[in-house]
Amino acid sequence: MLKRKRIQIICDELNKNGVISIDDLAKQLEISPSTIRRDIQELEENHMVRRIRGGAIPVAANTPHELPFSMRTDIFKEEKARIAEAAKQYIHENDTLIVGSGTTTLAFAKTLSDISPLYVATSDLMSALELSTFPNVELTVLGGALRHFHHSITGYFAEQMLNQIHADTAFVGIDAIDFNLGLMNFSTEDVAVNKLILKAATQKVILCDHSKFDAIAFANVCSLDQIDVLITGKETDTVYLDRLREMGVKTIVA
């Protein structure tokens, strides 16, 4: 079994049960316990789990660490795909879009092959590679510094380009949502770019899976009243959905 698939299963089991057993997972996946231990060790080194005797538990939801892009891609993959499809209702032919960085926005970028024409700018290298294969998309890739292991483009040159862009709609992923503090990212470099992406667009759409709620990241992007739409998965607790709607945030559940 591929390592990415094992990591996804471990994360799914943690999300569902709150704890995993090395022996149980080894039997379930028909692999050696030592392989599961190595996977758990890697997850712990990336601050995603905490090892306990015989297994692992999740770290606290508000732990301020950012997983590498490669580890985030397959986590909640189905939910991200539903969010991406739901976001397409906010796109029309001839629209100009800005797509921010992240694994949920990458899932969104993958859906854009059937709306023609589109004019898209992105701050995400992986989304740019995907969009570059679509003949219906006229693509602009922001120049700047590339964040290692995260594939987002940041820095002075990216910010200068964004200051010259206007778009119909921005699609932005975030790392955490707190109802008092608003939307947050772990990286201050991504925060600076995301602020300008939102400023450059008439319509501001946030894409986030259920794990981003009631969490804290390092730096604020904006308050909830500064966005137009938030799209999340059906896995999101109804307590959070009700709170969003009480605050007047248009919320789509996919």
Short mmCIF file of C-alpha atoms in Angstrom, two decimals:
data_model
loop_
_atom_site.label_atom_id
_atom_site.label_comp_id
_atom_site.label_asym_id
_atom_site.label_seq_id
_atom_site.Cartn_x
_atom_site.Cartn_y
_atom_site.Cartn_z
CA MET A 1 0.00 0.00 0.00
CA LEU A 2 1.29 3.45 -0.90
CA LYS A 3 2.49 5.62 1.96
CA ARG A 4 0.06 8.43 1.12
CA LYS A 5 -2.86 6.02 1.34
CA ARG A 6 -1.66 4.73 4.71
CA ILE A 7 -1.34 8.29 6.01
CA GLN A 8 -4.87 9.08 4.84
CA ILE A 9 -6.28 6.00 6.60
CA ILE A 10 -4.43 6.85 9.82
CA CYS A 11 -5.77 10.41 9.72
CA ASP A 12 -9.30 9.20 8.95
CA GLU A 13 -9.22 6.78 11.89
CA LEU A 14 -7.93 9.51 14.21
CA ASN A 15 -10.63 11.89 13.06
CA LYS A 16 -13.34 9.26 13.57
CA ASN A 17 -12.20 7.60 16.80
CA GLY A 18 -9.81 10.05 18.47
CA VAL A 19 -7.19 7.30 18.92
CA ILE A 20 -5.51 4.61 16.83
CA SER A 21 -3.96 1.27 17.73
CA ILE A 22 -0.81 0.21 15.89
CA ASP A 23 -1.71 -3.47 16.10
CA ASP A 24 -5.29 -2.90 14.91
CA LEU A 25 -4.16 -0.80 11.96
CA ALA A 26 -1.47 -3.34 11.04
CA LYS A 27 -4.11 -6.07 10.89
CA GLN A 28 -6.60 -3.85 9.01
CA LEU A 29 -4.05 -2.83 6.37
CA GLU A 30 -2.24 -6.18 6.33
CA ILE A 31 1.16 -4.61 6.86
CA SER A 32 3.77 -4.84 9.60
CA PRO A 33 3.40 -2.89 12.87
CA SER A 34 6.85 -1.40 12.24
CA THR A 35 5.55 0.29 9.07
CA ILE A 36 2.67 1.87 11.01
CA ARG A 37 5.12 3.01 13.70
CA ARG A 38 7.25 4.77 11.08
CA ASP A 39 4.18 6.50 9.64
CA ILE A 40 3.11 7.62 13.11
CA GLN A 41 6.62 8.84 13.87
CA GLU A 42 6.57 10.98 10.70
CA LEU A 43 3.15 12.38 11.61
CA GLU A 44 4.42 13.22 15.09
CA GLU A 45 7.49 14.96 13.67
CA ASN A 46 5.08 17.09 11.63
CA HIS A 47 3.06 17.86 14.79
CA MET A 48 -0.09 16.07 13.63
CA VAL A 49 -0.27 13.28 16.23
CA ARG A 50 1.12 12.45 19.63
CA ARG A 51 2.38 8.93 20.17
CA ILE A 52 1.09 6.95 23.13
CA ARG A 53 1.83 3.39 24.20
CA GLY A 54 0.58 1.12 21.40
CA GLY A 55 -0.82 3.88 19.21
CA ALA A 56 -1.39 7.61 18.78
CA ILE A 57 -3.85 10.40 19.47
CA PRO A 58 -4.35 13.71 17.60
CA VAL A 59 -2.58 16.82 18.73
CA ALA A 60 -4.86 19.59 20.02
CA ALA A 61 -6.95 21.16 17.27
CA ASN A 62 -5.42 24.58 17.92
CA THR A 63 -1.77 23.50 17.81
CA PRO A 64 0.04 26.19 15.79
CA HIS A 65 1.86 24.05 13.20
CA GLU A 66 1.52 23.72 9.44
CA LEU A 67 1.81 20.33 7.75
CA PRO A 68 3.77 20.04 4.49
CA PHE A 69 1.65 20.23 1.33
CA SER A 70 2.39 16.59 0.43
CA MET A 71 0.87 15.39 3.70
CA ARG A 72 -2.18 17.64 3.44
CA THR A 73 -3.16 16.67 -0.11
CA ASP A 74 -4.89 13.40 0.74
CA ILE A 75 -6.38 14.44 4.08
CA PHE A 76 -10.17 14.95 3.77
CA LYS A 77 -9.76 14.50 0.01
CA GLU A 78 -13.41 13.67 -0.67
CA GLU A 79 -14.63 16.64 1.36
CA LYS A 80 -12.30 18.99 -0.51
CA ALA A 81 -13.57 17.65 -3.83
CA ARG A 82 -17.18 18.40 -2.82
CA ILE A 83 -16.21 21.90 -1.70
CA ALA A 84 -14.48 22.46 -5.03
CA GLU A 85 -17.54 21.42 -7.01
CA ALA A 86 -19.80 23.64 -4.91
CA ALA A 87 -17.54 26.61 -5.58
CA LYS A 88 -18.12 26.35 -9.33
CA GLN A 89 -21.56 27.94 -8.96
CA TYR A 90 -19.73 31.24 -8.47
CA ILE A 91 -18.00 31.08 -11.87
CA HIS A 92 -19.27 32.21 -15.27
CA GLU A 93 -17.77 32.32 -18.74
CA ASN A 94 -15.27 35.16 -19.23
CA ASP A 95 -14.74 35.54 -15.49
CA THR A 96 -11.43 36.66 -14.07
CA LEU A 97 -10.43 34.63 -11.02
CA ILE A 98 -7.65 34.63 -8.45
CA VAL A 99 -6.94 31.27 -6.84
CA GLY A 100 -4.97 31.23 -3.60
CA SER A 101 -2.66 28.52 -2.33
CA GLY A 102 -3.53 25.28 -0.56
CA THR A 103 -4.86 21.79 -1.07
CA THR A 104 -8.55 22.78 -1.17
CA THR A 105 -7.90 25.46 -3.76
CA LEU A 106 -5.91 22.89 -5.75
CA ALA A 107 -8.98 20.64 -5.72
CA PHE A 108 -10.94 23.64 -6.99
CA ALA A 109 -8.42 24.40 -9.75
CA LYS A 110 -8.80 20.83 -11.03
CA THR A 111 -12.51 21.46 -11.78
CA LEU A 112 -12.01 24.42 -14.12
CA SER A 113 -11.53 22.62 -17.44
CA ASP A 114 -15.14 22.92 -18.65
CA ILE A 115 -15.91 26.65 -18.36
CA SER A 116 -14.67 28.64 -21.34
CA PRO A 117 -13.03 31.03 -21.41
CA LEU A 118 -11.59 31.81 -17.98
CA TYR A 119 -8.82 34.17 -16.94
CA VAL A 120 -7.06 32.89 -13.85
CA ALA A 121 -4.22 34.19 -11.70
CA THR A 122 -2.82 31.98 -8.95
CA SER A 123 -0.30 32.14 -6.13
CA ASP A 124 -0.03 28.36 -5.97
CA LEU A 125 2.53 26.41 -7.99
CA MET A 126 0.57 23.13 -7.94
CA SER A 127 -2.62 24.86 -9.09
CA ALA A 128 -0.64 26.59 -11.83
CA LEU A 129 0.69 23.26 -13.10
CA GLU A 130 -2.84 21.85 -13.16
CA LEU A 131 -4.36 24.89 -14.87
CA SER A 132 -1.58 25.00 -17.45
CA THR A 133 -3.07 21.87 -19.06
CA PHE A 134 -6.50 23.46 -19.62
CA PRO A 135 -6.87 25.11 -23.07
CA ASN A 136 -9.87 27.14 -21.85
CA VAL A 137 -7.81 28.94 -19.18
CA GLU A 138 -5.63 31.98 -19.82
CA LEU A 139 -3.24 31.63 -16.89
CA THR A 140 -1.19 34.16 -14.97
CA VAL A 141 1.21 32.82 -12.36
CA LEU A 142 2.32 35.26 -9.70
CA GLY A 143 6.06 35.76 -9.54
CA GLY A 144 7.90 35.73 -6.25
CA ALA A 145 9.50 33.52 -3.64
CA LEU A 146 8.39 29.88 -3.47
CA ARG A 147 7.75 28.46 0.00
CA HIS A 148 9.55 25.14 0.29
CA PHE A 149 7.26 22.15 0.95
CA HIS A 150 4.13 24.33 0.62
CA HIS A 151 4.26 25.47 -3.05
CA SER A 152 2.79 28.93 -2.41
CA ILE A 153 4.30 31.97 -4.11
CA THR A 154 4.89 34.90 -1.79
CA GLY A 155 7.00 37.97 -1.26
CA TYR A 156 7.56 41.40 -2.74
CA PHE A 157 7.11 40.54 -6.43
CA ALA A 158 3.90 38.55 -5.84
CA GLU A 159 2.50 41.43 -3.80
CA GLN A 160 3.42 43.97 -6.47
CA MET A 161 1.62 41.92 -9.13
CA LEU A 162 -1.49 41.64 -6.99
CA ASN A 163 -1.55 45.41 -6.55
CA GLN A 164 -2.03 45.65 -10.33
CA ILE A 165 -4.77 43.00 -10.64
CA HIS A 166 -8.55 43.20 -10.41
CA ALA A 167 -10.67 40.03 -10.51
CA ASP A 168 -14.33 39.12 -10.45
CA THR A 169 -13.88 36.46 -7.75
CA ALA A 170 -11.14 35.27 -5.41
CA PHE A 171 -11.06 31.70 -4.08
CA VAL A 172 -8.90 31.49 -0.98
CA GLY A 173 -8.04 28.67 1.40
CA ILE A 174 -7.20 29.33 5.03
CA ASP A 175 -5.60 27.41 7.90
CA ALA A 176 -7.92 28.26 10.78
CA ILE A 177 -11.20 29.99 11.66
CA ASP A 178 -11.93 31.53 15.02
CA PHE A 179 -15.25 33.31 15.49
CA ASN A 180 -13.63 36.18 17.37
CA LEU A 181 -10.33 36.47 15.51
CA GLY A 182 -11.53 35.61 12.00
CA LEU A 183 -9.59 33.83 9.25
CA MET A 184 -5.96 32.91 9.84
CA ASN A 185 -2.86 31.43 8.19
CA PHE A 186 0.22 29.89 9.77
CA SER A 187 2.61 31.71 7.43
CA THR A 188 2.91 35.48 7.57
CA GLU A 189 4.07 35.37 3.94
CA ASP A 190 0.81 33.69 2.89
CA VAL A 191 -1.16 36.15 4.99
CA ALA A 192 0.26 39.12 3.10
CA VAL A 193 -0.59 37.54 -0.25
CA ASN A 194 -4.06 36.39 0.78
CA LYS A 195 -4.94 39.86 2.06
CA LEU A 196 -4.07 41.30 -1.34
CA ILE A 197 -5.91 38.53 -3.20
CA LEU A 198 -9.09 39.33 -1.29
CA LYS A 199 -8.59 43.06 -1.79
CA ALA A 200 -8.19 42.56 -5.55
CA ALA A 201 -11.51 40.72 -6.03
CA THR A 202 -15.09 41.94 -6.12
CA GLN A 203 -16.40 38.66 -4.69
CA LYS A 204 -14.49 36.86 -1.95
CA VAL A 205 -15.03 33.09 -1.51
CA ILE A 206 -13.37 31.08 1.25
CA LEU A 207 -12.87 27.33 0.81
CA CYS A 208 -12.21 25.32 3.98
CA ASP A 209 -12.73 21.80 5.28
CA HIS A 210 -14.26 21.08 8.68
CA SER A 211 -10.92 20.76 10.51
CA LYS A 212 -10.25 24.51 10.20
CA PHE A 213 -12.98 25.50 12.67
CA ASP A 214 -12.34 26.50 16.27
CA ALA A 215 -8.62 26.50 15.57
CA ILE A 216 -5.90 29.09 15.89
CA ALA A 217 -3.10 29.87 13.45
CA PHE A 218 -0.33 32.44 13.72
CA ALA A 219 -1.59 35.49 11.84
CA ASN A 220 -4.92 37.03 10.83
CA VAL A 221 -6.03 37.33 7.22
CA CYS A 222 -9.34 39.11 7.76
CA SER A 223 -12.51 39.13 9.84
CA LEU A 224 -15.51 37.03 8.85
CA ASP A 225 -17.56 40.09 7.90
CA GLN A 226 -15.06 40.88 5.12
CA ILE A 227 -15.90 37.80 3.04
CA ASP A 228 -18.91 37.09 0.82
CA VAL A 229 -19.19 33.30 0.90
CA LEU A 230 -17.72 30.46 2.94
CA ILE A 231 -17.90 26.92 1.52
CA THR A 232 -17.24 23.95 3.79
CA GLY A 233 -18.03 20.25 4.01
CA LYS A 234 -21.01 18.47 5.53
CA GLU A 235 -18.60 17.15 8.18
CA THR A 236 -18.55 20.59 9.83
CA ASP A 237 -20.27 20.63 13.20
CA THR A 238 -23.72 22.24 13.06
CA VAL A 239 -22.74 24.41 16.03
CA TYR A 240 -20.18 26.14 13.80
CA LEU A 241 -22.59 26.39 10.86
CA ASP A 242 -25.28 27.96 13.03
CA ARG A 243 -22.78 30.44 14.41
CA LEU A 244 -21.69 31.48 10.93
CA ARG A 245 -25.26 32.09 9.86
CA GLU A 246 -26.02 34.03 13.05
CA MET A 247 -23.09 36.28 12.13
CA GLY A 248 -24.56 36.83 8.66
CA VAL A 249 -21.89 34.84 6.79
CA LYS A 250 -23.31 33.19 3.67
CA THR A 251 -22.39 29.54 4.17
CA ILE A 252 -22.56 26.71 1.63
CA VAL A 253 -22.32 23.13 2.90
CA ALA A 254 -21.08 20.57 0.38
#
